Amino acid sequence: MREAQREELARSVLDLAANDACEAIVTSTAGGLTRFTHNAVHQNLASADTTVRVRTIVDGRTGVAMTNDTCPASLAQTVARSRAIAAFAPPGDVPRPLLHTARISAPHGAFVAATAAASPTARAATVAAIVAEAEAASVWAAGYVTTSQTGITIANSTGTLLSFDGTACGLNVKANAADATGFAERYANDVAALDGAAAGAIAVAKTRVGAAPIAVEPGAWTVILEPAAIGELLSYLTDHFSAQAYVDGSSFLADGLGRTYVGENVTMWDDHTHPSLADMPFDLEGAPRTRVPLFEAGVANHVVTDARYAAKLDMPNTGHGFAVPSAMGPEPRSVVVSTGSRSTQELIAQTKRGLLVSRFWYIRPVDDRKTIVTGMTRDGTFLIEDGKITAGVRNMRFNQSILEALRHCEFASDAARTEGYSYRMVVPAVKIDGFRFDSRTEF
Amino acid sequence: MTFDTLAARALDTATSSGASYADIRFDDGRAERAEVRNGDVVTLADSRSCGYGIRALVDGAWGFAASARLDDTGVDETAALAVAIAKAGAAIAKHRFAQAPTERYVDTFRTPVVRDPASVPLGDRVALLLDVERALHATSSIRVGRAWIDLWQTEKVFYSTTGSRIAQTILQSGSGCSALAVNDDDAQDRSYPGDIGLYQSGGWEIVDAAALRENAARIGEEATQLLSAPQCPSGVRDVILGGSQVSLQIHESLGHAAELDRIMGWEANFSGTSFLRASELGKLRYGSPHVTIVIDNTMPRGFATVGYDDEGSKSVVDDIVRDGVLVGFESSRDTARTIGRATNACVRAENWRNVPMIRMCNLNLLPGNVPFDALFDGVDDGIYMESNRSWSIDDHRLNFQFGCQIGWEIKGGKKTRMVKNPTYAGVTPQFWNACDAVADEHSWVAWGTPNCGKGEPMQTGRTAQAASPARFRNVRVGVGYDA
């Protein structure tokens, strides 16, 4: 659905709300995903939807109702339902008034028409390029190619009318040989950046290097984590920078802002304008998103906020909120990690003995306050000896404090966008000393 | 315009565009959630989403397209798109995954409900949550109290070109509460019931069964006690797991491992594969003779109980592990055919937008024959653990490490002092073979999981693993804290 149609829909909701304080969030999504395994497509889909979320505030009480039926009668019912629900919601400890925000332009590169127009045939062609690499090496590939577009409009009875259109695309590939697997991924807003052949070649090459994997002893290792691996690890740290986790005392930041928590070479921030991310310029409350430093030379000075926590903590609203009301606190959404001075290849070349990790799997917190997490390596773990990759290594489980890891690390000079189902960030590979593995598998 | 009319048109369009088989699944879902956090009603929302997904089969390749546009143009475009997608896949296919189904069912199903949630005024629901949340603050150390209720009602109608028409009304309900205790050095979470609440199919009687009011103060007190409790020891001990943790253990170390799509490599790039092989059916000793695990998608109150799955197959009861031996997998039509079996109807889609895939549905560890208290007999030095806090397992479903919210040492057959941060680790078949007792039906609960993630794009599945507490010998405990 185009911006003008969404805005017309949002205005019609506000008209239905008459004199109530009201907010309408109209979200339209459309996209497709082509999934393959054993070098053939096995799941191939497309879907489109438009939802309308109505927030009505009556005497400080808030009710919310949602629908994806956008006919006038359904919208009228949804507005009435949100008003009826509001009657049962006691006012909260901090008022959540509607925000008045002037229109904000999207960062350059947020929307790419070619991505929005990508067809099932185009996705299949990218899959075919990946599969060709796999077949040439007599291995099988599994993965996906996806393209999507999202449009969001927020309007409220203070006169706010904000719209954003964005696109996203990605692929990942796991190449599977008899005794080794290899992984590669690509994420961007522009479908032209999805080079299936290049990603397929990297994944396939890892199966060659990793053939006949050896077992190494668990213990403290020097590791070099590729962007997919360090990105997933850091995704379990970034939510500590939520003002809610800070107030709750579940974040490591409960020990205080303004302190040095990690190495002086670690700088990390949230920035939706980064060219590799180019994301929505406002949050779902309608507040402008701002660039927030998370670590500055190892020091944590800030948390991200929404209107509620900004008021509660007497801090600026950084624009990191979810749709109101929500049990979720504000969260960093577009994390960027600063690069170092040496390339990933140089980091490998200068490692006497260590492990190169392509990807982690199933990371989960073990102890929140200590930032200890556990997880597994997968799809390409390699032994480094005297600066060279010498063998594939069977997978291992780690238990590691993320903060501790960031006290003994060096980031590479080349960064990449990486994603999981709950995060999106730009991060370089990293070398970490003393990374603690404590068991291993037989594969 | 009725679903019948739109369905006929969609199936006609699909077949005239080249599909050898097609089905359309209408899904009109309503979800209500209420949540109180530290005295604030942070969620009070009612959402409805209605649409349809069309599967089309062309030359052995599936295409799937979904839309919320409920008119002639909408179903025509969506059916044609599903066929076009199938053709795009078929054009580059090296082999075929699918054959046209032949089954035909004309039937209805409705979840048995004792008390319709709609009969409980919204004000009463909010009042319950405010009461419960207030009671969680049993001590001044409780920094965050939360209480919540989820209610879902889904109307599904499935049509296929074989002539099936299956109408289902599915009600699912759940509720829970949690307390976070904090001091200068630590933060400790406790939740109830289990780690995410009690989720089952049914109406308001499921919320009543959770007994939140009766347990909230105890949960707040236990969270506070954990702050000063000693650390769980590290080493090898006997372990007794509470029922909800056994449920999680089933989910992660059998439920996902026995999904036949994973075994065939269909989830290889994301959820992973499995250490299980079809050739091991009837041979692999998965666990001790105390371990019998069955799919039962017909059971009353099972969170995943339905009449038919999302590719139109009738719900069944089927063994996965019988007396410790692996005898079955969770399957769909296409995957079951590869091992010469019929589907056991474990296919689900999160909603109309999503492609149906294999989910573990209701996967139950059958109760044993000893009372819960008797599990402690004969344990000289062990740990009793309750309520999951952390869960991680490798992408073959072998090497796992789980943590619980609370534990107690067992000395000389008696539950003694409380310990915090209890964790344990193991390797799947060795762990289940170390099970030497399962508690009886008096402590057997159909634990539901409302947030199982699988597939790309990620789908959230509603599964269940009924279980009672169980005992495991010689388990590695205190993992992650033993450095």
PDB file of C-alpha atoms in Angstrom, chain A residues 3 6-7 102-112 150-152 161-167 189 271-275 277-283 288-289:
ATOM      1  CA  GLU A   3       2.051   6.225   1.442  1.00  0.00           C
ATOM      2  CA  ARG A   6      -1.949   4.659   4.262  1.00  0.00           C
ATOM      3  CA  GLU A   7      -2.252   8.296   5.240  1.00  0.00           C
ATOM      4  CA  ALA A 102       6.906  17.046  12.414  1.00  0.00           C
ATOM      5  CA  ARG A 103       7.485  14.962   9.302  1.00  0.00           C
ATOM      6  CA  ILE A 104      10.920  13.345   9.100  1.00  0.00           C
ATOM      7  CA  SER A 105      12.683  12.238   5.934  1.00  0.00           C
ATOM      8  CA  ALA A 106      13.916   8.685   5.618  1.00  0.00           C
ATOM      9  CA  PRO A 107      17.679   8.137   5.334  1.00  0.00           C
ATOM     10  CA  HIS A 108      19.004   7.820   1.800  1.00  0.00           C
ATOM     11  CA  GLY A 109      18.802   4.234   0.594  1.00  0.00           C
ATOM     12  CA  ALA A 110      15.982   3.119   2.865  1.00  0.00           C
ATOM     13  CA  PHE A 111      13.699   2.317  -0.066  1.00  0.00           C
ATOM     14  CA  VAL A 112      14.913   0.713  -3.282  1.00  0.00           C
ATOM     15  CA  THR A 150       7.331  -2.258   4.611  1.00  0.00           C
ATOM     16  CA  GLY A 151       5.364   0.957   4.849  1.00  0.00           C
ATOM     17  CA  ILE A 152       4.420   2.568   8.160  1.00  0.00           C
ATOM     18  CA  LEU A 161       1.495  12.483  10.403  1.00  0.00           C
ATOM     19  CA  LEU A 162       4.626  10.423   9.792  1.00  0.00           C
ATOM     20  CA  SER A 163       5.283   7.965   6.993  1.00  0.00           C
ATOM     21  CA  PHE A 164       8.150   5.701   6.094  1.00  0.00           C
ATOM     22  CA  ASP A 165       8.716   3.218   3.293  1.00  0.00           C
ATOM     23  CA  GLY A 166      11.602   0.794   3.415  1.00  0.00           C
ATOM     24  CA  THR A 167      12.850  -2.294   1.668  1.00  0.00           C
ATOM     25  CA  ASN A 189      18.135  -2.758   1.337  1.00  0.00           C
ATOM     26  CA  ASP A 271      22.292   4.795  14.308  1.00  0.00           C
ATOM     27  CA  HIS A 272      19.400   4.247  11.920  1.00  0.00           C
ATOM     28  CA  THR A 273      21.060   6.550   9.352  1.00  0.00           C
ATOM     29  CA  HIS A 274      24.109   4.331   8.818  1.00  0.00           C
ATOM     30  CA  PRO A 275      24.332   3.740   5.037  1.00  0.00           C
ATOM     31  CA  LEU A 277      21.134   0.089   7.613  1.00  0.00           C
ATOM     32  CA  ALA A 278      19.125   3.161   6.452  1.00  0.00           C
ATOM     33  CA  ASP A 279      16.126   2.453   8.642  1.00  0.00           C
ATOM     34  CA  MET A 280      12.959   4.118   9.918  1.00  0.00           C
ATOM     35  CA  PRO A 281      13.624   7.658  11.258  1.00  0.00           C
ATOM     36  CA  PHE A 282      11.011   7.551  14.021  1.00  0.00           C
ATOM     37  CA  ASP A 283       9.874   5.009  16.557  1.00  0.00           C
ATOM     38  CA  PRO A 288      12.362  10.980  16.139  1.00  0.00           C
ATOM     39  CA  ARG A 289      15.099   8.376  16.433  1.00  0.00           C
TER      40      ARG A 289
END
